[in-house]
Amino acid sequence: MASHSGSPVYSRITGTGSYLPPERLTNADLAARLAAAGVETSDEWIVERTGIHARHFAAPDVSCSDLALEAAKNALQSAGLQASSIDLIILATSTPDMVFPSSACILQNKLGIAGCPAFDIQAVCSGFVYALTVADAMIKAGTATKALVIGAEVFSRILDFSDRTTCVLFGDGAGAVVLEASSTPGILATDLHADGKHVGILCVPGHVSGGKVIGDALLKMDGQAVFKLAVGVLESSARATLAKANMTDADIDWLIPHQANIRIMQSTAKKLKLPLEKLIVTVDQHGNTSAASIPLALDASVRSGKIKKGDTLMLEGVGGGFTWGAVLLTY
Ligand code: ACO
């Protein structure tokens, strides 16, 4: 463990926040909108296959950094901090405001601060666990003491609304935490992985060149291939993280997996021999908000009083790349 001025340095979450854009679409609302464009789906199909009942979509003039700003302000308030005390900003997103600069820099300016390092992390739905792991390492290395770690997405911008196999699954939103240096843990163990050979099963295969989008700027997914990979890696990553902390499944108070599909989440809980009461579920109300899903679920559960100080949390991400990983922490 890193040590500065004699005492061990850990990182600890001291505040959480989140934000959902006001437009909420139930499955019936979405089905009606799609039907008008000749695309058929139903509340029954979506609920049975995914557990999703509703999602939020941002207004056309609202960007990733706008959602991130509201979540960050809520997290700062819950930590009792002013933005001026933040010395690191890491924003996980796959739907940034611009090609560059990073949405983290745009957020920093919207927060009215300057000078601290600010950068985006792109690991799709694993983005938040990647960002939290990097912030933890920077705090333990002594290069930051008060970090804002955010997941924010406007996935509605990259959905193909003529493809019913994907457009019913995703939503927009943002979640944030303040991670501070602490003499007590905090983050107990982390575990990150990627395997780039799976690029093709979940991607937005476009890029900007010569002033145009080359390729396709909308999301493509092989749902069944993603499903199979996700279930396997979520179990292995949780086990690897527990082993690093010399802990077992029985030590987990709350499992907060990436909120993609209730069937993937329940299957992970079962493999870890956790009762379903220990599984935090917000996918029913948020849909899949990619990098925002874990901090959104965390904040909702802290604010509802479900998660309490001292609880042991297992956060798990999995997404395009393929990327996956976990963070085990004492809240
Ligand atoms: N409404 C009605 N019918 C539909 C819809 C829809 N929205 N979508 C597909 N169907 C139909 C299909 O056309 C198919 O019909 P057919 O049998 O006549 O051909 C039938 O439903 C079954 O389709 P499947 O694709 O086999 O359905 P499946 O049970 O695999 O569920 C799903 C699809 C929900 C996408 C599932 O595979 C899944 O959840 N996969 C994981 C996806 C995921 O988690 N993605 C996020 C990863 S994280 C990230 O990085 C973004």
mmCIF file of N, CA, C and O in Angstrom, residues 85-90 116-119 134-136 138-139 143-149:
data_model
loop_
_atom_site.group_PDB
_atom_site.id
_atom_site.type_symbol
_atom_site.label_atom_id
_atom_site.label_comp_id
_atom_site.label_asym_id
_atom_site.label_seq_id
_atom_site.Cartn_x
_atom_site.Cartn_y
_atom_site.Cartn_z
ATOM 1 N N SER A 85 -12.071 22.408 -4.891
ATOM 2 C CA SER A 85 -11.141 21.513 -4.177
ATOM 3 C C SER A 85 -10.806 20.251 -4.988
ATOM 4 O O SER A 85 -9.941 19.470 -4.594
ATOM 5 N N ILE A 86 -11.462 20.072 -6.129
ATOM 6 C CA ILE A 86 -11.211 18.872 -6.955
ATOM 7 C C ILE A 86 -9.861 18.996 -7.670
ATOM 8 O O ILE A 86 -9.558 20.034 -8.269
ATOM 9 N N ASP A 87 -9.032 17.927 -7.592
ATOM 10 C CA ASP A 87 -7.734 17.987 -8.278
ATOM 11 C C ASP A 87 -7.558 16.914 -9.354
ATOM 12 O O ASP A 87 -6.451 16.697 -9.851
ATOM 13 N N LEU A 88 -8.672 16.273 -9.740
ATOM 14 C CA LEU A 88 -8.624 15.298 -10.845
ATOM 15 C C LEU A 88 -10.055 15.063 -11.334
ATOM 16 O O LEU A 88 -10.971 14.883 -10.522
ATOM 17 N N ILE A 89 -10.229 15.058 -12.674
ATOM 18 C CA ILE A 89 -11.544 14.727 -13.252
ATOM 19 C C ILE A 89 -11.349 13.623 -14.281
ATOM 20 O O ILE A 89 -10.562 13.783 -15.228
ATOM 21 N N ILE A 90 -12.045 12.516 -14.081
ATOM 22 C CA ILE A 90 -12.030 11.440 -15.084
ATOM 23 C C ILE A 90 -13.476 11.163 -15.474
ATOM 24 O O ILE A 90 -14.328 10.884 -14.618
ATOM 25 N N CYS A 116 -6.606 21.449 -12.879
ATOM 26 C CA CYS A 116 -6.406 20.026 -12.519
ATOM 27 C C CYS A 116 -6.474 19.171 -13.791
ATOM 28 O O CYS A 116 -7.121 19.553 -14.764
ATOM 29 N N PRO A 117 -5.824 17.988 -13.795
ATOM 30 C CA PRO A 117 -5.928 17.128 -14.969
ATOM 31 C C PRO A 117 -7.371 16.664 -15.167
ATOM 32 O O PRO A 117 -8.091 16.396 -14.201
ATOM 33 N N ALA A 118 -7.777 16.603 -16.448
ATOM 34 C CA ALA A 118 -9.135 16.173 -16.790
ATOM 35 C C ALA A 118 -9.047 15.398 -18.089
ATOM 36 O O ALA A 118 -8.474 15.885 -19.065
ATOM 37 N N PHE A 119 -9.583 14.171 -18.087
ATOM 38 C CA PHE A 119 -9.526 13.375 -19.320
ATOM 39 C C PHE A 119 -10.676 12.375 -19.361
ATOM 40 O O PHE A 119 -11.253 12.027 -18.330
ATOM 41 N N VAL A 134 -8.446 3.862 -12.338
ATOM 42 C CA VAL A 134 -7.373 4.828 -12.630
ATOM 43 C C VAL A 134 -7.316 5.900 -11.535
ATOM 44 O O VAL A 134 -6.233 6.259 -11.050
ATOM 45 N N ALA A 135 -8.485 6.392 -11.105
ATOM 46 C CA ALA A 135 -8.508 7.422 -10.051
ATOM 47 C C ALA A 135 -7.931 6.858 -8.755
ATOM 48 O O ALA A 135 -7.159 7.532 -8.062
ATOM 49 N N ASP A 136 -8.279 5.621 -8.432
ATOM 50 C CA ASP A 136 -7.754 4.954 -7.227
ATOM 51 C C ASP A 136 -6.228 4.884 -7.302
ATOM 52 O O ASP A 136 -5.522 5.207 -6.330
ATOM 53 N N MET A 138 -4.185 6.763 -9.065
ATOM 54 C CA MET A 138 -3.574 8.101 -8.997
ATOM 55 C C MET A 138 -3.592 8.630 -7.563
ATOM 56 O O MET A 138 -2.645 9.289 -7.130
ATOM 57 N N ILE A 139 -4.653 8.323 -6.826
ATOM 58 C CA ILE A 139 -4.703 8.757 -5.419
ATOM 59 C C ILE A 139 -3.660 7.986 -4.609
ATOM 60 O O ILE A 139 -2.902 8.570 -3.825
ATOM 61 N N THR A 143 -0.751 11.453 -6.659
ATOM 62 C CA THR A 143 -0.877 12.516 -7.665
ATOM 63 C C THR A 143 -2.245 13.194 -7.641
ATOM 64 O O THR A 143 -2.485 14.119 -8.402
ATOM 65 N N ALA A 144 -3.149 12.714 -6.798
ATOM 66 C CA ALA A 144 -4.458 13.368 -6.643
ATOM 67 C C ALA A 144 -4.965 13.068 -5.237
ATOM 68 O O ALA A 144 -4.566 12.060 -4.621
ATOM 69 N N THR A 145 -5.817 13.949 -4.731
ATOM 70 C CA THR A 145 -6.396 13.708 -3.392
ATOM 71 C C THR A 145 -7.919 13.746 -3.388
ATOM 72 O O THR A 145 -8.556 13.142 -2.543
ATOM 73 N N LYS A 146 -8.493 14.469 -4.340
ATOM 74 C CA LYS A 146 -9.957 14.594 -4.403
ATOM 75 C C LYS A 146 -10.364 14.520 -5.869
ATOM 76 O O LYS A 146 -10.229 15.507 -6.605
ATOM 77 N N ALA A 147 -10.871 13.359 -6.270
ATOM 78 C CA ALA A 147 -11.175 13.139 -7.685
ATOM 79 C C ALA A 147 -12.679 13.094 -7.923
ATOM 80 O O ALA A 147 -13.429 12.573 -7.090
ATOM 81 N N LEU A 148 -13.081 13.659 -9.066
ATOM 82 C CA LEU A 148 -14.454 13.463 -9.538
ATOM 83 C C LEU A 148 -14.384 12.374 -10.605
ATOM 84 O O LEU A 148 -13.621 12.508 -11.582
ATOM 85 N N VAL A 149 -15.138 11.305 -10.404
ATOM 86 C CA VAL A 149 -15.161 10.199 -11.369
ATOM 87 C C VAL A 149 -16.604 10.068 -11.848
ATOM 88 O O VAL A 149 -17.518 9.870 -11.037
#
